[in-house]
Amino acid sequence: MSQFKINSITDKTGTSGPVIAGVSTNNSTGCMIIPAGPTEHRGGRGRMVTYGGYGPANNSDMNVIEIATTGSAVDFGDASKAATFSSGMASATRGVFKQGRSPTTTGIMEYVTFSSLGGVADFGSDEGTNQDSSASSANGTRGIFGNGTAYDTIIQSINIPTTGDANKFGTLASGRYMGGGAGGASPTRGFFFGGLISGQPAGEKIIETVTFASGGEATKFGELTVGRRAIAAVTNNTRAVMCSGDTPATNTMDFITMASEGNATDFGDITRQPAGYGAGGSTSTRGLIAGCSPSPNANPLDFITFSTLGNATDFGDTTYNSYACGACSDAHGGLGE
């Protein structure tokens, strides 16, 4: 009997694999690994997409970054409008952005597919109070956002796998201008970090949380080490790290363990991005931050390792001036990664 050693099977053009249809069986002393899961998941996870930003004018640019590596971002197409102060929410396959200021506030929402080559499609609109800089988070199915320039207490909700308009989901303890990146998530609940009450000289320390399954009134979780707004938060399924901020401008990073209520603890500093208004993305091991540098010609990316306290490290750069960008990723803590 002849023996064959086969490393790969392609179609007759050599450009793709064979199509296996119907009931098929495999009998081998070796192994054959059949791809599993949705097609959108194949080829790896761990992408972050940035959306818009400012410097020296509003931008429509989008970038994609492979979080596990280091280096500069690459172009991911354009948003429908040039916009700043946008909010991002994501599942493992899709990122949804609530557009911020373009140049005035807008209720536009649009989505990207992480595995694509870029570009956006219409998702729906925010039927609540039009506002930018709403803190946002997601668990893969539900995205939530609330507290922006309207200083209201409303939390809005969307269903990420479908498309459609936002609906009221719950309320926060007070109306605070928070910043588009100032939210994070575990698989069961979303978090809102800090924020500025209208007319006050400095940001609040409060951390609030709400359960994705039920909504309703948010409850107090604890306090930040430094009161501020415009935080860029990143999460895995255990920790949330709150990076940078404004009012006052600070390079502070602090963290919480999301399963246990309590106050935040110092994590380190983010020296290249000390002004807030950015956003972040994450995997189970690493958080990536963009958009917190106010210079009109600034585009830094910095990263932290969740398991290791310390200062943020230079990752690379976005291809455009990304101050006050929105961002989201396909492997963040709300997905249980």
mmCIF file of C-alpha atoms in Angstrom:
data_model
loop_
_atom_site.group_PDB
_atom_site.id
_atom_site.type_symbol
_atom_site.label_atom_id
_atom_site.label_comp_id
_atom_site.label_asym_id
_atom_site.label_seq_id
_atom_site.Cartn_x
_atom_site.Cartn_y
_atom_site.Cartn_z
ATOM 1 C CA MET A 1 0.000 0.000 0.000
ATOM 2 C CA SER A 2 1.272 3.465 -0.904
ATOM 3 C CA GLN A 3 1.645 6.123 1.772
ATOM 4 C CA PHE A 4 1.024 9.802 1.160
ATOM 5 C CA LYS A 5 2.160 12.712 3.309
ATOM 6 C CA ILE A 6 -0.086 15.739 2.750
ATOM 7 C CA ASN A 7 0.647 19.077 4.379
ATOM 8 C CA SER A 8 -2.099 21.059 2.679
ATOM 9 C CA ILE A 9 -4.940 20.639 0.188
ATOM 10 C CA THR A 10 -5.977 23.388 -2.221
ATOM 11 C CA ASP A 11 -8.315 23.736 -5.140
ATOM 12 C CA LYS A 12 -6.948 23.329 -8.652
ATOM 13 C CA THR A 13 -5.987 27.008 -8.867
ATOM 14 C CA GLY A 14 -3.893 26.761 -5.708
ATOM 15 C CA THR A 15 -5.452 29.914 -4.284
ATOM 16 C CA SER A 16 -7.931 28.492 -1.754
ATOM 17 C CA GLY A 17 -8.966 25.333 0.014
ATOM 18 C CA PRO A 18 -11.433 22.768 -1.299
ATOM 19 C CA VAL A 19 -15.159 23.107 -0.660
ATOM 20 C CA ILE A 20 -16.445 20.276 1.541
ATOM 21 C CA ALA A 21 -20.214 19.892 1.222
ATOM 22 C CA GLY A 22 -22.708 17.398 2.562
ATOM 23 C CA VAL A 23 -21.823 14.642 5.035
ATOM 24 C CA SER A 24 -18.072 14.006 4.959
ATOM 25 C CA THR A 25 -15.884 11.643 6.955
ATOM 26 C CA ASN A 26 -12.162 11.534 7.594
ATOM 27 C CA ASN A 27 -10.171 8.381 8.419
ATOM 28 C CA SER A 28 -6.555 9.090 9.222
ATOM 29 C CA THR A 29 -3.800 8.038 11.626
ATOM 30 C CA GLY A 30 -2.767 11.685 11.634
ATOM 31 C CA CYS A 31 -5.098 14.560 12.148
ATOM 32 C CA MET A 32 -7.183 16.945 10.133
ATOM 33 C CA ILE A 33 -8.237 20.174 11.821
ATOM 34 C CA ILE A 34 -11.523 21.524 10.521
ATOM 35 C CA PRO A 35 -11.979 25.319 10.946
ATOM 36 C CA ALA A 36 -14.468 26.077 13.699
ATOM 37 C CA GLY A 37 -16.527 29.085 14.682
ATOM 38 C CA PRO A 38 -17.913 31.932 12.583
ATOM 39 C CA THR A 39 -15.972 32.844 9.451
ATOM 40 C CA GLU A 40 -15.376 36.349 10.861
ATOM 41 C CA HIS A 41 -13.310 34.858 13.721
ATOM 42 C CA ARG A 42 -10.859 33.013 11.485
ATOM 43 C CA GLY A 43 -7.469 34.525 10.965
ATOM 44 C CA GLY A 44 -7.091 35.617 14.571
ATOM 45 C CA ARG A 45 -8.506 38.131 17.001
ATOM 46 C CA GLY A 46 -7.014 41.080 18.824
ATOM 47 C CA ARG A 47 -7.739 44.075 16.604
ATOM 48 C CA MET A 48 -8.486 47.627 17.698
ATOM 49 C CA VAL A 49 -10.061 50.211 15.392
ATOM 50 C CA THR A 50 -9.745 53.961 15.981
ATOM 51 C CA TYR A 51 -12.462 56.280 14.688
ATOM 52 C CA GLY A 52 -11.975 59.954 13.839
ATOM 53 C CA GLY A 53 -10.218 62.459 16.054
ATOM 54 C CA TYR A 54 -8.893 65.982 15.942
ATOM 55 C CA GLY A 55 -5.724 67.759 14.835
ATOM 56 C CA PRO A 56 -5.757 70.416 13.584
ATOM 57 C CA ALA A 57 -9.360 69.859 12.420
ATOM 58 C CA ASN A 58 -11.915 67.057 12.766
ATOM 59 C CA ASN A 59 -10.816 63.832 11.002
ATOM 60 C CA SER A 60 -12.777 61.058 9.300
ATOM 61 C CA ASP A 61 -9.781 58.683 9.323
ATOM 62 C CA MET A 62 -9.939 55.205 10.817
ATOM 63 C CA ASN A 63 -6.995 52.934 11.675
ATOM 64 C CA VAL A 64 -6.657 49.273 12.634
ATOM 65 C CA ILE A 65 -3.998 47.979 15.024
ATOM 66 C CA GLU A 66 -2.951 44.427 15.934
ATOM 67 C CA ILE A 67 -2.784 44.717 19.722
ATOM 68 C CA ALA A 68 -0.431 41.761 20.310
ATOM 69 C CA THR A 69 2.357 43.352 18.272
ATOM 70 C CA THR A 70 3.992 46.772 18.417
ATOM 71 C CA GLY A 71 4.314 49.228 15.556
ATOM 72 C CA SER A 72 2.313 51.794 13.685
ATOM 73 C CA ALA A 73 -1.344 51.473 12.778
ATOM 74 C CA VAL A 74 -2.610 51.025 9.214
ATOM 75 C CA ASP A 75 -5.440 52.706 7.364
ATOM 76 C CA PHE A 76 -8.932 51.212 7.807
ATOM 77 C CA GLY A 77 -10.944 53.516 5.564
ATOM 78 C CA ASP A 78 -13.035 56.507 6.612
ATOM 79 C CA ALA A 79 -16.040 57.308 8.767
ATOM 80 C CA SER A 80 -19.055 58.870 7.052
ATOM 81 C CA LYS A 81 -18.131 62.277 8.501
ATOM 82 C CA ALA A 82 -15.166 63.899 10.154
ATOM 83 C CA ALA A 83 -15.869 63.587 13.879
ATOM 84 C CA THR A 84 -14.366 63.824 17.353
ATOM 85 C CA PHE A 85 -15.442 62.679 20.842
ATOM 86 C CA SER A 86 -17.077 59.499 19.522
ATOM 87 C CA SER A 87 -17.874 56.362 21.564
ATOM 88 C CA GLY A 88 -17.071 52.750 20.611
ATOM 89 C CA MET A 89 -18.764 49.438 21.537
ATOM 90 C CA ALA A 90 -17.889 45.990 20.171
ATOM 91 C CA SER A 91 -18.624 42.301 19.845
ATOM 92 C CA ALA A 92 -16.021 39.796 18.652
ATOM 93 C CA THR A 93 -16.865 40.592 15.027
ATOM 94 C CA ARG A 94 -18.335 44.098 14.896
ATOM 95 C CA GLY A 95 -17.478 47.529 16.269
ATOM 96 C CA VAL A 96 -20.205 50.172 16.612
ATOM 97 C CA PHE A 97 -19.401 53.872 16.922
ATOM 98 C CA LYS A 98 -21.743 56.528 18.249
ATOM 99 C CA GLN A 99 -20.511 59.552 16.382
ATOM 100 C CA GLY A 100 -19.607 62.570 18.493
ATOM 101 C CA ARG A 101 -19.071 66.123 17.269
ATOM 102 C CA SER A 102 -19.085 66.828 13.527
ATOM 103 C CA PRO A 103 -18.704 69.785 14.187
ATOM 104 C CA THR A 104 -21.850 69.894 16.355
ATOM 105 C CA THR A 105 -23.260 66.876 18.165
ATOM 106 C CA THR A 106 -24.824 64.142 16.060
ATOM 107 C CA GLY A 107 -26.916 61.041 16.727
ATOM 108 C CA ILE A 108 -25.340 59.032 13.898
ATOM 109 C CA MET A 109 -24.234 55.465 14.676
ATOM 110 C CA GLU A 110 -22.292 53.282 12.227
ATOM 111 C CA TYR A 111 -20.409 50.002 12.377
ATOM 112 C CA VAL A 112 -17.287 48.279 11.119
ATOM 113 C CA THR A 113 -16.511 44.591 10.634
ATOM 114 C CA PHE A 114 -13.145 43.824 12.234
ATOM 115 C CA SER A 115 -12.162 41.166 9.690
ATOM 116 C CA SER A 116 -12.834 43.446 6.704
ATOM 117 C CA LEU A 117 -10.498 45.806 4.894
ATOM 118 C CA GLY A 118 -12.215 48.820 6.418
ATOM 119 C CA GLY A 119 -15.095 51.208 5.861
ATOM 120 C CA VAL A 120 -18.362 51.776 7.718
ATOM 121 C CA ALA A 121 -22.043 50.953 7.296
ATOM 122 C CA ASP A 122 -25.089 52.640 8.823
ATOM 123 C CA PHE A 123 -26.202 51.183 12.177
ATOM 124 C CA GLY A 124 -28.957 53.532 13.343
ATOM 125 C CA SER A 125 -29.267 56.667 15.435
ATOM 126 C CA ASP A 126 -29.288 57.743 19.046
ATOM 127 C CA GLU A 127 -32.833 58.852 19.746
ATOM 128 C CA GLY A 128 -31.972 60.270 23.168
ATOM 129 C CA THR A 129 -30.383 63.631 23.911
ATOM 130 C CA ASN A 130 -27.813 64.340 21.230
ATOM 131 C CA GLN A 131 -24.447 64.503 22.941
ATOM 132 C CA ASP A 132 -20.822 63.668 22.371
ATOM 133 C CA SER A 133 -18.274 62.129 24.736
ATOM 134 C CA SER A 134 -20.666 59.510 26.110
ATOM 135 C CA ALA A 135 -18.859 56.815 28.145
ATOM 136 C CA SER A 136 -19.477 53.430 26.499
ATOM 137 C CA SER A 137 -19.037 49.695 27.101
ATOM 138 C CA ALA A 138 -20.347 46.355 25.810
ATOM 139 C CA ASN A 139 -20.615 42.640 26.546
ATOM 140 C CA GLY A 140 -20.723 41.517 22.912
ATOM 141 C CA THR A 141 -24.512 41.593 22.583
ATOM 142 C CA ARG A 142 -25.493 44.791 24.342
ATOM 143 C CA GLY A 143 -23.695 48.107 24.019
ATOM 144 C CA ILE A 144 -24.423 50.908 26.477
ATOM 145 C CA PHE A 145 -23.413 54.562 26.671
ATOM 146 C CA GLY A 146 -24.273 57.597 28.757
ATOM 147 C CA ASN A 147 -23.229 60.948 30.203
ATOM 148 C CA GLY A 148 -21.779 63.389 27.712
ATOM 149 C CA THR A 149 -21.985 67.085 26.986
ATOM 150 C CA ALA A 150 -25.723 67.177 27.723
ATOM 151 C CA TYR A 151 -24.929 66.377 31.395
ATOM 152 C CA ASP A 152 -28.029 64.176 31.664
ATOM 153 C CA THR A 153 -28.266 60.905 33.621
ATOM 154 C CA ILE A 154 -29.647 58.673 30.865
ATOM 155 C CA ILE A 155 -27.952 55.397 29.848
ATOM 156 C CA GLN A 156 -28.816 54.304 26.308
ATOM 157 C CA SER A 157 -28.552 50.776 24.859
ATOM 158 C CA ILE A 158 -28.079 49.111 21.463
ATOM 159 C CA ASN A 159 -28.157 45.502 20.250
ATOM 160 C CA ILE A 160 -24.767 45.055 18.555
ATOM 161 C CA PRO A 161 -25.465 41.948 16.365
ATOM 162 C CA THR A 162 -28.363 43.700 14.614
ATOM 163 C CA THR A 163 -28.868 47.312 13.545
ATOM 164 C CA GLY A 164 -31.285 49.886 14.877
ATOM 165 C CA ASP A 165 -31.737 52.940 17.056
ATOM 166 C CA ALA A 166 -30.675 53.311 20.682
ATOM 167 C CA ASN A 167 -33.164 52.894 23.511
ATOM 168 C CA LYS A 168 -33.217 53.954 27.147
ATOM 169 C CA PHE A 169 -31.516 51.378 29.376
ATOM 170 C CA GLY A 170 -31.081 53.011 32.767
ATOM 171 C CA THR A 171 -29.901 56.011 34.744
ATOM 172 C CA LEU A 172 -26.753 57.207 36.497
ATOM 173 C CA ALA A 173 -26.564 58.924 39.877
ATOM 174 C CA SER A 174 -25.746 62.325 38.363
ATOM 175 C CA GLY A 175 -25.331 64.025 35.010
ATOM 176 C CA ARG A 176 -21.599 64.195 34.266
ATOM 177 C CA TYR A 177 -19.521 64.997 31.196
ATOM 178 C CA MET A 178 -17.459 61.815 31.080
ATOM 179 C CA GLY A 179 -15.537 61.364 27.817
ATOM 180 C CA GLY A 180 -15.983 58.747 25.085
ATOM 181 C CA GLY A 181 -13.445 56.274 26.468
ATOM 182 C CA ALA A 182 -14.573 56.486 30.093
ATOM 183 C CA GLY A 183 -16.402 53.161 30.177
ATOM 184 C CA GLY A 184 -15.369 49.536 30.556
ATOM 185 C CA ALA A 185 -16.924 46.118 30.994
ATOM 186 C CA SER A 186 -16.759 42.632 32.404
ATOM 187 C CA PRO A 187 -19.016 40.002 30.767
ATOM 188 C CA THR A 188 -21.809 40.829 33.224
ATOM 189 C CA ARG A 189 -21.681 44.579 33.839
ATOM 190 C CA GLY A 190 -20.623 47.916 32.452
ATOM 191 C CA PHE A 191 -18.716 50.639 34.282
ATOM 192 C CA PHE A 192 -18.697 54.448 34.178
ATOM 193 C CA PHE A 193 -15.590 56.226 35.421
ATOM 194 C CA GLY A 194 -15.480 59.769 36.803
ATOM 195 C CA GLY A 195 -16.919 62.721 34.912
ATOM 196 C CA LEU A 196 -17.471 66.435 35.439
ATOM 197 C CA ILE A 197 -20.661 67.864 36.936
ATOM 198 C CA SER A 198 -21.647 71.079 35.161
ATOM 199 C CA GLY A 199 -20.212 74.158 36.867
ATOM 200 C CA GLN A 200 -17.779 72.256 39.074
ATOM 201 C CA PRO A 201 -14.014 73.022 38.964
ATOM 202 C CA ALA A 202 -12.814 69.411 38.959
ATOM 203 C CA GLY A 203 -13.928 65.957 37.901
ATOM 204 C CA GLU A 204 -15.620 63.436 40.183
ATOM 205 C CA LYS A 205 -14.025 60.294 41.653
ATOM 206 C CA ILE A 206 -17.166 58.149 41.459
ATOM 207 C CA ILE A 207 -17.184 54.758 39.691
ATOM 208 C CA GLU A 208 -20.674 53.455 38.820
ATOM 209 C CA THR A 209 -21.754 50.094 37.462
ATOM 210 C CA VAL A 210 -24.866 48.623 35.847
ATOM 211 C CA THR A 211 -25.775 45.008 34.977
ATOM 212 C CA PHE A 212 -26.058 44.261 31.247
ATOM 213 C CA ALA A 213 -28.886 41.753 31.744
ATOM 214 C CA SER A 214 -31.224 44.056 33.654
ATOM 215 C CA GLY A 215 -30.295 47.727 33.272
ATOM 216 C CA GLY A 216 -32.030 50.191 35.553
ATOM 217 C CA GLU A 217 -30.313 52.441 38.077
ATOM 218 C CA ALA A 218 -26.532 52.266 38.236
ATOM 219 C CA THR A 219 -24.954 51.676 41.640
ATOM 220 C CA LYS A 220 -21.753 53.042 43.166
ATOM 221 C CA PHE A 221 -18.788 50.654 42.855
ATOM 222 C CA GLY A 222 -16.071 52.790 44.439
ATOM 223 C CA GLU A 223 -13.859 55.788 43.686
ATOM 224 C CA LEU A 224 -10.926 56.688 41.444
ATOM 225 C CA THR A 225 -7.595 57.697 42.970
ATOM 226 C CA VAL A 226 -7.876 61.061 41.175
ATOM 227 C CA GLY A 227 -11.174 62.727 40.249
ATOM 228 C CA ARG A 228 -11.264 63.544 36.537
ATOM 229 C CA ARG A 229 -13.193 63.278 33.268
ATOM 230 C CA ALA A 230 -12.235 62.155 29.747
ATOM 231 C CA ILE A 231 -10.617 58.864 30.817
ATOM 232 C CA ALA A 232 -9.483 56.217 28.314
ATOM 233 C CA ALA A 233 -10.339 52.887 29.965
ATOM 234 C CA VAL A 234 -9.171 49.402 28.911
ATOM 235 C CA THR A 235 -10.325 46.056 30.350
ATOM 236 C CA ASN A 236 -9.707 42.336 30.310
ATOM 237 C CA ASN A 237 -12.208 40.062 32.077
ATOM 238 C CA THR A 238 -10.655 40.775 35.480
ATOM 239 C CA ARG A 239 -9.232 44.292 35.586
ATOM 240 C CA ALA A 240 -10.212 47.703 34.302
ATOM 241 C CA VAL A 241 -7.393 50.236 33.956
ATOM 242 C CA MET A 242 -8.390 53.907 33.729
ATOM 243 C CA CYS A 243 -5.797 55.916 31.806
ATOM 244 C CA SER A 244 -5.135 59.661 31.604
ATOM 245 C CA GLY A 245 -7.888 62.254 32.013
ATOM 246 C CA ASP A 246 -8.759 65.932 32.166
ATOM 247 C CA THR A 247 -10.041 68.492 34.715
ATOM 248 C CA PRO A 248 -7.409 68.295 35.969
ATOM 249 C CA ALA A 249 -5.204 67.081 33.122
ATOM 250 C CA THR A 250 -3.307 64.060 34.446
ATOM 251 C CA ASN A 251 -1.106 61.171 33.325
ATOM 252 C CA THR A 252 -2.515 58.984 36.131
ATOM 253 C CA MET A 253 -3.487 55.366 35.525
ATOM 254 C CA ASP A 254 -5.442 53.479 38.199
ATOM 255 C CA PHE A 255 -7.262 50.144 38.212
ATOM 256 C CA ILE A 256 -10.064 48.105 39.778
ATOM 257 C CA THR A 257 -10.794 44.399 40.018
ATOM 258 C CA MET A 258 -14.251 44.329 38.456
ATOM 259 C CA ALA A 259 -15.602 41.385 40.479
ATOM 260 C CA SER A 260 -14.993 43.139 43.823
ATOM 261 C CA GLU A 261 -16.474 46.506 44.751
ATOM 262 C CA GLY A 262 -13.992 48.995 46.110
ATOM 263 C CA ASN A 263 -11.778 51.948 45.327
ATOM 264 C CA ALA A 264 -9.228 52.091 42.522
ATOM 265 C CA THR A 265 -5.501 51.534 43.119
ATOM 266 C CA ASP A 266 -2.576 53.260 41.399
ATOM 267 C CA PHE A 267 -1.330 51.405 38.296
ATOM 268 C CA GLY A 268 1.348 53.765 36.891
ATOM 269 C CA ASP A 269 1.630 56.747 34.534
ATOM 270 C CA ILE A 270 0.990 57.348 30.833
ATOM 271 C CA THR A 271 3.550 60.069 30.190
ATOM 272 C CA ARG A 272 3.017 60.567 26.437
ATOM 273 C CA GLN A 273 -0.771 60.995 26.725
ATOM 274 C CA PRO A 274 -1.490 63.236 29.732
ATOM 275 C CA ALA A 275 -4.610 65.098 28.618
ATOM 276 C CA GLY A 276 -7.521 62.646 28.321
ATOM 277 C CA TYR A 277 -10.321 62.491 25.709
ATOM 278 C CA GLY A 278 -8.914 59.371 24.026
ATOM 279 C CA ALA A 279 -10.078 55.762 24.021
ATOM 280 C CA GLY A 280 -8.669 52.260 24.094
ATOM 281 C CA GLY A 281 -8.942 48.606 23.119
ATOM 282 C CA SER A 282 -7.711 45.422 24.697
ATOM 283 C CA THR A 283 -7.050 41.704 24.695
ATOM 284 C CA SER A 284 -6.834 39.404 27.720
ATOM 285 C CA THR A 285 -3.224 40.463 28.312
ATOM 286 C CA ARG A 286 -2.756 43.969 26.964
ATOM 287 C CA GLY A 287 -4.542 47.344 26.812
ATOM 288 C CA LEU A 288 -3.854 49.862 24.040
ATOM 289 C CA ILE A 289 -4.536 53.603 24.394
ATOM 290 C CA ALA A 290 -4.868 56.313 21.716
ATOM 291 C CA GLY A 291 -6.027 59.907 21.468
ATOM 292 C CA CYS A 292 -5.019 61.421 24.833
ATOM 293 C CA SER A 293 -2.288 63.756 23.562
ATOM 294 C CA PRO A 294 -3.508 67.322 22.904
ATOM 295 C CA SER A 295 -0.752 68.400 20.505
ATOM 296 C CA PRO A 296 -2.214 69.191 17.066
ATOM 297 C CA ASN A 297 0.398 66.972 15.455
ATOM 298 C CA ALA A 298 0.294 64.076 17.948
ATOM 299 C CA ASN A 299 -0.635 60.494 17.187
ATOM 300 C CA PRO A 300 0.896 58.258 19.896
ATOM 301 C CA LEU A 301 -0.184 54.726 20.794
ATOM 302 C CA ASP A 302 0.789 53.345 24.221
ATOM 303 C CA PHE A 303 0.128 49.990 25.866
ATOM 304 C CA ILE A 304 -0.056 48.405 29.301
ATOM 305 C CA THR A 305 0.126 44.772 30.421
ATOM 306 C CA PHE A 306 -2.815 44.024 32.714
ATOM 307 C CA SER A 307 -0.942 41.634 34.999
ATOM 308 C CA THR A 308 1.987 44.011 35.629
ATOM 309 C CA LEU A 309 1.735 47.357 37.390
ATOM 310 C CA GLY A 310 3.873 50.088 35.844
ATOM 311 C CA ASN A 311 4.002 52.921 33.340
ATOM 312 C CA ALA A 312 2.559 52.709 29.837
ATOM 313 C CA THR A 313 5.006 51.799 27.044
ATOM 314 C CA ASP A 314 5.387 53.262 23.562
ATOM 315 C CA PHE A 315 3.549 51.031 21.038
ATOM 316 C CA GLY A 316 3.775 53.088 17.839
ATOM 317 C CA ASP A 317 1.627 55.713 16.135
ATOM 318 C CA THR A 318 -1.654 56.143 14.330
ATOM 319 C CA THR A 319 -1.432 57.336 10.720
ATOM 320 C CA TYR A 320 -3.292 60.571 11.523
ATOM 321 C CA ASN A 321 -3.671 63.055 14.378
ATOM 322 C CA SER A 322 -5.945 61.057 16.668
ATOM 323 C CA TYR A 323 -6.640 63.316 19.670
ATOM 324 C CA ALA A 324 -10.196 62.725 20.976
ATOM 325 C CA CYS A 325 -10.741 59.644 18.802
ATOM 326 C CA GLY A 326 -13.205 56.842 19.454
ATOM 327 C CA ALA A 327 -11.990 53.237 19.624
ATOM 328 C CA CYS A 328 -13.075 49.656 20.284
ATOM 329 C CA SER A 329 -11.608 46.147 19.975
ATOM 330 C CA ASP A 330 -12.714 42.582 19.258
ATOM 331 C CA ALA A 331 -11.243 40.869 22.373
ATOM 332 C CA HIS A 332 -12.026 43.206 25.305
ATOM 333 C CA GLY A 333 -13.016 42.248 28.833
ATOM 334 C CA GLY A 334 -16.761 42.418 28.215
ATOM 335 C CA LEU A 335 -16.412 39.413 25.881
ATOM 336 C CA GLY A 336 -14.918 37.255 28.621
ATOM 337 C CA GLU A 337 -11.549 37.210 26.888
#
